[in-house]
Amino acid sequence: TENFVGHQVLRISAADEAQVDKVKDLEELEDLQLDFWRAPVHPELPIDVRVPFASLQGVKVYLESHDIDYSIMIEDLQELVDEEQLHMSRRHFM
Amino acid sequence: PLSIETFNYASYHNLDEIYDFMDLLAAEKPSLVSKIQIGRSYEGRPINILKFSTGGVKRPAIWIDTGIHSREWVTQASGIVFAKKLLDGYGKDASVTSILDHFDIFLEIVTNPDGFAFTHSKNRMWRKTRSINSGSSCVGVDPNRNWDAGFGVAGSSGNPCSETYRGPRANSEPEVKAIVDFVKSHGNIKAFVSIHSYSQLLLYPFGYTSKKAADAQELDALAKKAVDALSSLHGTQYKYGSIITTIYQASGGTIDWTYEQGIKYSYTFELRDTGRYGFMLPASQIIPTAEETWLALKVIMEHTRDHPY
């Protein structure tokens, strides 16, 4: 089963089209294993991306080096997955 | 023993539990609800829909589907609540009763069963189907890029490893083909609502082209009415508009195809939230999300009832 320990979901706010394109460049790098929950489209729309732990440092450095604003939407995805599983299993025994 | 009353609507469920729920529902009121298998998924799972009908032959109909993107769990969970509301509402809720006295309603709760099973067994983040792509190690096709509407133009990917991979050809996915065949054989569907998450949007055609839909003005006005009804319950704010102007160009999409089949009232919802939990929406938000969405769905169904075409 896929494990999401350390995976974070970042919310990226691109200031302009050029920054959107910079994020799109990231999308092309398949090794990063990025999973765009909300695709990079245009500056008015937020970009949400799940970043595996191994890619986190590189992605954050890349965004910061291009002055692209981001925040952390989900600190550790596995925690939410575990919580969800616990809720479902608890429901089994209600 | 599990029953319609003891079923926990405020929790997420796996595929077997949802299919059991559908059987419970059909057994509860066979005069109103029946389960129809419209096909088999790539991995051989039955593709089941619920039919709510109070009689008549080939009556005009309304179609609602949830879960075409398997990781969007709040949609399948909302579909379960909608089914219960239809079961309970007939004979009690004037609006539901009036709609069902004139229309059949088809509800497909798990539109991507293979993907949904995979989110429970192997990868909670799985979105696509589970079909094998020859020549690639990557699995699955985006079932919302696989329809024969602008198939292959900008707005989908030709890369099997992409989350928006369109597939080798239109309707290549049995999960999509099953609906296409059903819609074509039925021939009298008047409204088609495909429910996704997240972003809190109500969208209408087109996604693959900037060409305006012929009924854009009516669809926009109806979307506003539906969104206002939705917001009235918990204050949840939605945006609305055509797919291409509101989010992005997306080709091969479900409601572009249904609209081009002549189904005027074709809409896509993107349910809660706008980006706190995203696809991991806590189960505590299932009921409020489903309740508010139901108000919007009723507006669309009532409008369809009152504006025959």
PDB file of C-alpha atoms in Angstrom, chain B residues 57-300:
ATOM      1  CA  VAL B  57     -41.986   3.924 -20.118  1.00  0.00           C
ATOM      2  CA  LYS B  58     -38.873   5.806 -21.293  1.00  0.00           C
ATOM      3  CA  ARG B  59     -39.903   8.751 -19.201  1.00  0.00           C
ATOM      4  CA  PRO B  60     -37.708  11.828 -19.445  1.00  0.00           C
ATOM      5  CA  ALA B  61     -34.862  11.303 -17.010  1.00  0.00           C
ATOM      6  CA  ILE B  62     -32.223  12.989 -14.899  1.00  0.00           C
ATOM      7  CA  TRP B  63     -28.751  11.464 -14.469  1.00  0.00           C
ATOM      8  CA  ILE B  64     -26.451  12.084 -11.490  1.00  0.00           C
ATOM      9  CA  ASP B  65     -23.057  10.463 -11.106  1.00  0.00           C
ATOM     10  CA  THR B  66     -20.381  10.653  -8.413  1.00  0.00           C
ATOM     11  CA  GLY B  67     -16.914   9.224  -8.027  1.00  0.00           C
ATOM     12  CA  ILE B  68     -15.654   9.257 -11.597  1.00  0.00           C
ATOM     13  CA  HIS B  69     -12.340  10.391 -10.078  1.00  0.00           C
ATOM     14  CA  SER B  70     -11.943   7.733  -7.440  1.00  0.00           C
ATOM     15  CA  ARG B  71     -10.039   9.714  -4.780  1.00  0.00           C
ATOM     16  CA  GLU B  72     -12.794  12.295  -4.507  1.00  0.00           C
ATOM     17  CA  TRP B  73     -14.404  10.334  -1.673  1.00  0.00           C
ATOM     18  CA  VAL B  74     -16.820  13.027  -0.540  1.00  0.00           C
ATOM     19  CA  THR B  75     -18.630  12.623  -3.872  1.00  0.00           C
ATOM     20  CA  GLN B  76     -19.447   8.917  -3.529  1.00  0.00           C
ATOM     21  CA  ALA B  77     -20.403   9.583   0.114  1.00  0.00           C
ATOM     22  CA  SER B  78     -22.708  12.394  -1.050  1.00  0.00           C
ATOM     23  CA  GLY B  79     -24.207  10.105  -3.689  1.00  0.00           C
ATOM     24  CA  ILE B  80     -25.252   7.741  -0.895  1.00  0.00           C
ATOM     25  CA  VAL B  81     -26.991  10.618   0.894  1.00  0.00           C
ATOM     26  CA  PHE B  82     -28.749  11.665  -2.324  1.00  0.00           C
ATOM     27  CA  ALA B  83     -30.043   8.117  -2.741  1.00  0.00           C
ATOM     28  CA  LYS B  84     -31.481   8.158   0.790  1.00  0.00           C
ATOM     29  CA  LYS B  85     -33.085  11.557   0.165  1.00  0.00           C
ATOM     30  CA  LEU B  86     -34.786  10.279  -2.961  1.00  0.00           C
ATOM     31  CA  LEU B  87     -36.006   7.176  -1.131  1.00  0.00           C
ATOM     32  CA  ASP B  88     -37.318   9.166   1.843  1.00  0.00           C
ATOM     33  CA  GLY B  89     -38.492  12.154  -0.145  1.00  0.00           C
ATOM     34  CA  TYR B  90     -41.001  10.556  -2.453  1.00  0.00           C
ATOM     35  CA  GLY B  91     -44.453  11.137  -0.989  1.00  0.00           C
ATOM     36  CA  LYS B  92     -43.086  13.455   1.705  1.00  0.00           C
ATOM     37  CA  ASP B  93     -41.019  16.165   0.010  1.00  0.00           C
ATOM     38  CA  ALA B  94     -43.256  18.020  -2.463  1.00  0.00           C
ATOM     39  CA  SER B  95     -40.374  18.848  -4.788  1.00  0.00           C
ATOM     40  CA  VAL B  96     -38.935  15.325  -4.892  1.00  0.00           C
ATOM     41  CA  THR B  97     -42.425  13.875  -5.317  1.00  0.00           C
ATOM     42  CA  SER B  98     -43.245  16.200  -8.184  1.00  0.00           C
ATOM     43  CA  ILE B  99     -39.929  15.502  -9.904  1.00  0.00           C
ATOM     44  CA  LEU B 100     -40.344  11.730  -9.573  1.00  0.00           C
ATOM     45  CA  ASP B 101     -43.934  11.926 -10.774  1.00  0.00           C
ATOM     46  CA  HIS B 102     -42.620  13.266 -14.063  1.00  0.00           C
ATOM     47  CA  PHE B 103     -39.026  12.015 -14.344  1.00  0.00           C
ATOM     48  CA  ASP B 104     -36.943   8.936 -13.725  1.00  0.00           C
ATOM     49  CA  ILE B 105     -33.714   9.602 -11.864  1.00  0.00           C
ATOM     50  CA  PHE B 106     -30.577   7.545 -12.481  1.00  0.00           C
ATOM     51  CA  LEU B 107     -27.842   7.715  -9.844  1.00  0.00           C
ATOM     52  CA  GLU B 108     -24.413   6.175 -10.352  1.00  0.00           C
ATOM     53  CA  ILE B 109     -22.626   6.369  -6.987  1.00  0.00           C
ATOM     54  CA  VAL B 110     -19.349   4.600  -7.885  1.00  0.00           C
ATOM     55  CA  THR B 111     -18.591   5.567 -11.452  1.00  0.00           C
ATOM     56  CA  ASN B 112     -15.006   4.302 -11.290  1.00  0.00           C
ATOM     57  CA  PRO B 113     -15.185   1.108  -9.185  1.00  0.00           C
ATOM     58  CA  ASP B 114     -11.669  -0.159  -9.992  1.00  0.00           C
ATOM     59  CA  GLY B 115     -10.093   3.147  -9.046  1.00  0.00           C
ATOM     60  CA  PHE B 116     -12.242   3.396  -5.928  1.00  0.00           C
ATOM     61  CA  ALA B 117     -11.312  -0.100  -4.778  1.00  0.00           C
ATOM     62  CA  PHE B 118      -7.673   0.820  -5.362  1.00  0.00           C
ATOM     63  CA  THR B 119      -7.968   3.917  -3.149  1.00  0.00           C
ATOM     64  CA  HIS B 120      -9.071   1.606  -0.335  1.00  0.00           C
ATOM     65  CA  SER B 121      -6.528  -1.128  -0.922  1.00  0.00           C
ATOM     66  CA  LYS B 122      -3.335   0.384  -2.295  1.00  0.00           C
ATOM     67  CA  ASN B 123      -3.293   4.101  -2.980  1.00  0.00           C
ATOM     68  CA  ARG B 124      -5.680   6.603  -1.417  1.00  0.00           C
ATOM     69  CA  MET B 125      -4.587   9.196  -3.940  1.00  0.00           C
ATOM     70  CA  TRP B 126      -5.599   7.223  -7.046  1.00  0.00           C
ATOM     71  CA  ARG B 127      -7.675   9.260  -9.536  1.00  0.00           C
ATOM     72  CA  LYS B 128      -7.843   7.395 -12.830  1.00  0.00           C
ATOM     73  CA  THR B 129      -9.186   4.057 -14.042  1.00  0.00           C
ATOM     74  CA  ARG B 130      -6.979   0.974 -13.643  1.00  0.00           C
ATOM     75  CA  SER B 131      -6.632  -0.001 -17.281  1.00  0.00           C
ATOM     76  CA  ILE B 132      -3.210  -1.173 -18.461  1.00  0.00           C
ATOM     77  CA  ASN B 133      -1.563   1.117 -20.988  1.00  0.00           C
ATOM     78  CA  SER B 134       0.319  -1.000 -23.536  1.00  0.00           C
ATOM     79  CA  GLY B 135       3.912   0.115 -23.894  1.00  0.00           C
ATOM     80  CA  SER B 136       3.891   1.989 -20.598  1.00  0.00           C
ATOM     81  CA  SER B 137       4.518   1.077 -16.978  1.00  0.00           C
ATOM     82  CA  CYS B 138       1.951   3.680 -15.980  1.00  0.00           C
ATOM     83  CA  VAL B 139      -1.616   2.554 -15.336  1.00  0.00           C
ATOM     84  CA  GLY B 140      -4.957   4.187 -15.898  1.00  0.00           C
ATOM     85  CA  VAL B 141      -6.784   6.762 -17.959  1.00  0.00           C
ATOM     86  CA  ASP B 142      -8.434   9.940 -16.712  1.00  0.00           C
ATOM     87  CA  PRO B 143     -12.118   9.070 -17.201  1.00  0.00           C
ATOM     88  CA  ASN B 144     -12.960  12.745 -17.486  1.00  0.00           C
ATOM     89  CA  ARG B 145     -10.748  13.189 -20.559  1.00  0.00           C
ATOM     90  CA  ASN B 146     -11.908  10.047 -22.377  1.00  0.00           C
ATOM     91  CA  TRP B 147     -15.233  11.219 -23.807  1.00  0.00           C
ATOM     92  CA  ASP B 148     -15.844  11.895 -27.485  1.00  0.00           C
ATOM     93  CA  ALA B 149     -16.079  15.655 -27.162  1.00  0.00           C
ATOM     94  CA  GLY B 150     -13.005  17.516 -28.305  1.00  0.00           C
ATOM     95  CA  PHE B 151     -11.161  14.276 -27.602  1.00  0.00           C
ATOM     96  CA  GLY B 152      -7.438  14.747 -27.986  1.00  0.00           C
ATOM     97  CA  VAL B 153      -7.366  18.516 -28.403  1.00  0.00           C
ATOM     98  CA  ALA B 154      -5.495  20.672 -25.892  1.00  0.00           C
ATOM     99  CA  GLY B 155      -6.701  20.098 -22.356  1.00  0.00           C
ATOM    100  CA  SER B 156      -5.659  16.487 -21.842  1.00  0.00           C
ATOM    101  CA  SER B 157      -2.417  14.557 -22.003  1.00  0.00           C
ATOM    102  CA  GLY B 158      -1.164  11.879 -24.359  1.00  0.00           C
ATOM    103  CA  ASN B 159       1.254  10.648 -21.699  1.00  0.00           C
ATOM    104  CA  PRO B 160      -0.020   7.505 -19.889  1.00  0.00           C
ATOM    105  CA  CYS B 161       1.874   8.638 -16.764  1.00  0.00           C
ATOM    106  CA  SER B 162      -0.080  11.871 -16.578  1.00  0.00           C
ATOM    107  CA  GLU B 163      -3.089  12.235 -14.267  1.00  0.00           C
ATOM    108  CA  THR B 164      -4.987  13.696 -17.236  1.00  0.00           C
ATOM    109  CA  TYR B 165      -4.078  10.970 -19.736  1.00  0.00           C
ATOM    110  CA  ARG B 166      -6.886  10.865 -22.300  1.00  0.00           C
ATOM    111  CA  GLY B 167      -6.512   7.182 -23.211  1.00  0.00           C
ATOM    112  CA  PRO B 168      -5.739   5.558 -26.585  1.00  0.00           C
ATOM    113  CA  ARG B 169      -9.095   6.616 -28.072  1.00  0.00           C
ATOM    114  CA  ALA B 170     -12.436   8.099 -27.052  1.00  0.00           C
ATOM    115  CA  ASN B 171     -14.567   5.742 -24.918  1.00  0.00           C
ATOM    116  CA  SER B 172     -11.611   3.372 -24.508  1.00  0.00           C
ATOM    117  CA  GLU B 173     -12.527   3.009 -20.845  1.00  0.00           C
ATOM    118  CA  PRO B 174     -15.393   0.568 -20.178  1.00  0.00           C
ATOM    119  CA  GLU B 175     -16.491   2.811 -17.308  1.00  0.00           C
ATOM    120  CA  VAL B 176     -17.073   5.636 -19.806  1.00  0.00           C
ATOM    121  CA  LYS B 177     -18.431   3.422 -22.611  1.00  0.00           C
ATOM    122  CA  ALA B 178     -21.042   1.976 -20.234  1.00  0.00           C
ATOM    123  CA  ILE B 179     -22.512   5.432 -19.626  1.00  0.00           C
ATOM    124  CA  VAL B 180     -22.254   6.421 -23.295  1.00  0.00           C
ATOM    125  CA  ASP B 181     -24.189   3.308 -24.324  1.00  0.00           C
ATOM    126  CA  PHE B 182     -26.760   3.808 -21.584  1.00  0.00           C
ATOM    127  CA  VAL B 183     -27.362   7.472 -22.456  1.00  0.00           C
ATOM    128  CA  LYS B 184     -27.654   6.684 -26.165  1.00  0.00           C
ATOM    129  CA  SER B 185     -29.987   3.721 -25.637  1.00  0.00           C
ATOM    130  CA  HIS B 186     -32.176   5.631 -23.209  1.00  0.00           C
ATOM    131  CA  GLY B 187     -32.399   8.642 -25.504  1.00  0.00           C
ATOM    132  CA  ASN B 188     -34.560  10.766 -23.215  1.00  0.00           C
ATOM    133  CA  ILE B 189     -32.211  12.114 -20.557  1.00  0.00           C
ATOM    134  CA  LYS B 190     -32.872  15.818 -19.979  1.00  0.00           C
ATOM    135  CA  ALA B 191     -30.326  16.695 -17.305  1.00  0.00           C
ATOM    136  CA  PHE B 192     -26.888  15.253 -16.578  1.00  0.00           C
ATOM    137  CA  VAL B 193     -24.913  16.146 -13.441  1.00  0.00           C
ATOM    138  CA  SER B 194     -21.432  14.744 -12.880  1.00  0.00           C
ATOM    139  CA  ILE B 195     -20.058  15.388  -9.392  1.00  0.00           C
ATOM    140  CA  HIS B 196     -16.373  15.897  -8.542  1.00  0.00           C
ATOM    141  CA  SER B 197     -14.396  17.505  -5.755  1.00  0.00           C
ATOM    142  CA  TYR B 198     -12.780  19.819  -4.769  1.00  0.00           C
ATOM    143  CA  SER B 199     -12.857  23.624  -5.371  1.00  0.00           C
ATOM    144  CA  GLN B 200     -16.502  24.568  -4.765  1.00  0.00           C
ATOM    145  CA  LEU B 201     -17.514  25.257  -8.343  1.00  0.00           C
ATOM    146  CA  LEU B 202     -20.610  24.680 -10.474  1.00  0.00           C
ATOM    147  CA  LEU B 203     -19.598  24.345 -14.110  1.00  0.00           C
ATOM    148  CA  TYR B 204     -21.328  23.973 -17.449  1.00  0.00           C
ATOM    149  CA  PRO B 205     -20.044  23.370 -21.016  1.00  0.00           C
ATOM    150  CA  PHE B 206     -17.712  23.857 -22.661  1.00  0.00           C
ATOM    151  CA  GLY B 207     -14.336  22.803 -21.452  1.00  0.00           C
ATOM    152  CA  TYR B 208     -12.616  21.855 -24.702  1.00  0.00           C
ATOM    153  CA  THR B 209     -13.440  24.995 -26.625  1.00  0.00           C
ATOM    154  CA  SER B 210     -13.961  28.675 -25.888  1.00  0.00           C
ATOM    155  CA  LYS B 211     -17.021  28.508 -28.120  1.00  0.00           C
ATOM    156  CA  LYS B 212     -20.045  29.473 -25.998  1.00  0.00           C
ATOM    157  CA  ALA B 213     -22.722  26.874 -25.451  1.00  0.00           C
ATOM    158  CA  ALA B 214     -25.932  27.781 -27.305  1.00  0.00           C
ATOM    159  CA  ASP B 215     -27.789  27.762 -23.951  1.00  0.00           C
ATOM    160  CA  ALA B 216     -25.016  29.477 -22.005  1.00  0.00           C
ATOM    161  CA  GLN B 217     -27.234  32.275 -20.770  1.00  0.00           C
ATOM    162  CA  GLU B 218     -29.865  29.922 -19.355  1.00  0.00           C
ATOM    163  CA  LEU B 219     -27.244  27.590 -17.919  1.00  0.00           C
ATOM    164  CA  ASP B 220     -25.504  30.516 -16.236  1.00  0.00           C
ATOM    165  CA  ALA B 221     -28.718  31.870 -14.730  1.00  0.00           C
ATOM    166  CA  LEU B 222     -29.682  28.426 -13.474  1.00  0.00           C
ATOM    167  CA  ALA B 223     -26.186  27.891 -12.042  1.00  0.00           C
ATOM    168  CA  LYS B 224     -26.507  31.140 -10.086  1.00  0.00           C
ATOM    169  CA  LYS B 225     -29.869  30.056  -8.695  1.00  0.00           C
ATOM    170  CA  ALA B 226     -28.462  26.651  -7.745  1.00  0.00           C
ATOM    171  CA  VAL B 227     -25.381  28.131  -6.107  1.00  0.00           C
ATOM    172  CA  ASP B 228     -27.496  30.596  -4.124  1.00  0.00           C
ATOM    173  CA  ALA B 229     -29.606  27.707  -2.836  1.00  0.00           C
ATOM    174  CA  LEU B 230     -26.475  25.766  -1.913  1.00  0.00           C
ATOM    175  CA  SER B 231     -24.969  28.692  -0.031  1.00  0.00           C
ATOM    176  CA  SER B 232     -28.189  29.340   1.870  1.00  0.00           C
ATOM    177  CA  LEU B 233     -27.651  26.307   4.107  1.00  0.00           C
ATOM    178  CA  HIS B 234     -24.135  26.716   5.514  1.00  0.00           C
ATOM    179  CA  GLY B 235     -22.848  29.804   3.707  1.00  0.00           C
ATOM    180  CA  THR B 236     -20.519  27.737   1.515  1.00  0.00           C
ATOM    181  CA  GLN B 237     -19.327  29.960  -1.290  1.00  0.00           C
ATOM    182  CA  TYR B 238     -19.276  28.590  -4.838  1.00  0.00           C
ATOM    183  CA  LYS B 239     -18.175  30.088  -8.120  1.00  0.00           C
ATOM    184  CA  TYR B 240     -19.913  29.157 -11.344  1.00  0.00           C
ATOM    185  CA  GLY B 241     -19.429  29.446 -15.080  1.00  0.00           C
ATOM    186  CA  SER B 242     -18.270  27.473 -18.100  1.00  0.00           C
ATOM    187  CA  ILE B 243     -15.418  25.048 -17.539  1.00  0.00           C
ATOM    188  CA  ILE B 244     -12.960  26.820 -19.821  1.00  0.00           C
ATOM    189  CA  THR B 245     -13.594  30.300 -18.429  1.00  0.00           C
ATOM    190  CA  THR B 246     -13.791  29.296 -14.777  1.00  0.00           C
ATOM    191  CA  ILE B 247     -10.877  26.881 -14.466  1.00  0.00           C
ATOM    192  CA  TYR B 248      -9.053  25.733 -17.584  1.00  0.00           C
ATOM    193  CA  GLN B 249      -9.274  24.061 -20.940  1.00  0.00           C
ATOM    194  CA  ALA B 250     -10.175  20.408 -20.414  1.00  0.00           C
ATOM    195  CA  SER B 251     -10.902  18.206 -23.422  1.00  0.00           C
ATOM    196  CA  GLY B 252     -12.775  14.909 -23.635  1.00  0.00           C
ATOM    197  CA  GLY B 253     -14.916  15.836 -20.642  1.00  0.00           C
ATOM    198  CA  THR B 254     -18.166  14.211 -19.592  1.00  0.00           C
ATOM    199  CA  ILE B 255     -20.579  17.120 -19.759  1.00  0.00           C
ATOM    200  CA  ASP B 256     -19.211  18.465 -23.036  1.00  0.00           C
ATOM    201  CA  TRP B 257     -20.204  15.127 -24.517  1.00  0.00           C
ATOM    202  CA  THR B 258     -23.616  15.007 -22.849  1.00  0.00           C
ATOM    203  CA  TYR B 259     -24.348  18.577 -23.916  1.00  0.00           C
ATOM    204  CA  GLU B 260     -23.397  17.713 -27.504  1.00  0.00           C
ATOM    205  CA  GLN B 261     -25.795  14.770 -27.247  1.00  0.00           C
ATOM    206  CA  GLY B 262     -28.538  17.344 -26.728  1.00  0.00           C
ATOM    207  CA  ILE B 263     -28.781  17.113 -22.933  1.00  0.00           C
ATOM    208  CA  LYS B 264     -29.183  20.827 -22.274  1.00  0.00           C
ATOM    209  CA  TYR B 265     -28.889  20.825 -18.486  1.00  0.00           C
ATOM    210  CA  SER B 266     -25.370  19.399 -18.250  1.00  0.00           C
ATOM    211  CA  TYR B 267     -23.427  20.397 -15.148  1.00  0.00           C
ATOM    212  CA  THR B 268     -20.355  19.433 -13.185  1.00  0.00           C
ATOM    213  CA  PHE B 269     -20.021  20.154  -9.478  1.00  0.00           C
ATOM    214  CA  GLU B 270     -16.711  20.494  -7.676  1.00  0.00           C
ATOM    215  CA  LEU B 271     -17.695  19.992  -4.031  1.00  0.00           C
ATOM    216  CA  ARG B 272     -15.925  21.115  -0.834  1.00  0.00           C
ATOM    217  CA  ASP B 273     -13.471  22.383   0.024  1.00  0.00           C
ATOM    218  CA  THR B 274     -11.382  25.160  -1.526  1.00  0.00           C
ATOM    219  CA  GLY B 275      -8.080  23.866  -0.186  1.00  0.00           C
ATOM    220  CA  ARG B 276      -7.761  23.083   3.494  1.00  0.00           C
ATOM    221  CA  TYR B 277      -8.148  19.312   3.192  1.00  0.00           C
ATOM    222  CA  GLY B 278      -8.765  18.912  -0.520  1.00  0.00           C
ATOM    223  CA  PHE B 279      -9.387  15.238  -1.317  1.00  0.00           C
ATOM    224  CA  MET B 280      -8.926  14.364   2.368  1.00  0.00           C
ATOM    225  CA  LEU B 281     -12.114  16.094   3.477  1.00  0.00           C
ATOM    226  CA  PRO B 282     -12.924  14.821   6.994  1.00  0.00           C
ATOM    227  CA  ALA B 283     -15.967  12.534   7.285  1.00  0.00           C
ATOM    228  CA  SER B 284     -17.552  15.118   9.598  1.00  0.00           C
ATOM    229  CA  GLN B 285     -18.137  17.252   6.501  1.00  0.00           C
ATOM    230  CA  ILE B 286     -19.924  14.544   4.476  1.00  0.00           C
ATOM    231  CA  ILE B 287     -23.444  15.350   5.668  1.00  0.00           C
ATOM    232  CA  PRO B 288     -23.209  19.153   5.470  1.00  0.00           C
ATOM    233  CA  THR B 289     -21.595  18.877   2.031  1.00  0.00           C
ATOM    234  CA  ALA B 290     -24.277  16.497   0.769  1.00  0.00           C
ATOM    235  CA  GLU B 291     -27.104  18.529   2.299  1.00  0.00           C
ATOM    236  CA  GLU B 292     -26.030  21.803   0.682  1.00  0.00           C
ATOM    237  CA  THR B 293     -25.354  20.120  -2.655  1.00  0.00           C
ATOM    238  CA  TRP B 294     -28.790  18.510  -2.540  1.00  0.00           C
ATOM    239  CA  LEU B 295     -30.408  21.965  -2.446  1.00  0.00           C
ATOM    240  CA  ALA B 296     -28.550  22.919  -5.627  1.00  0.00           C
ATOM    241  CA  LEU B 297     -29.441  19.620  -7.286  1.00  0.00           C
ATOM    242  CA  LYS B 298     -33.104  20.198  -6.512  1.00  0.00           C
ATOM    243  CA  VAL B 299     -32.965  23.610  -8.171  1.00  0.00           C
ATOM    244  CA  ILE B 300     -31.525  22.038 -11.328  1.00  0.00           C
TER     245      ILE B 300
END
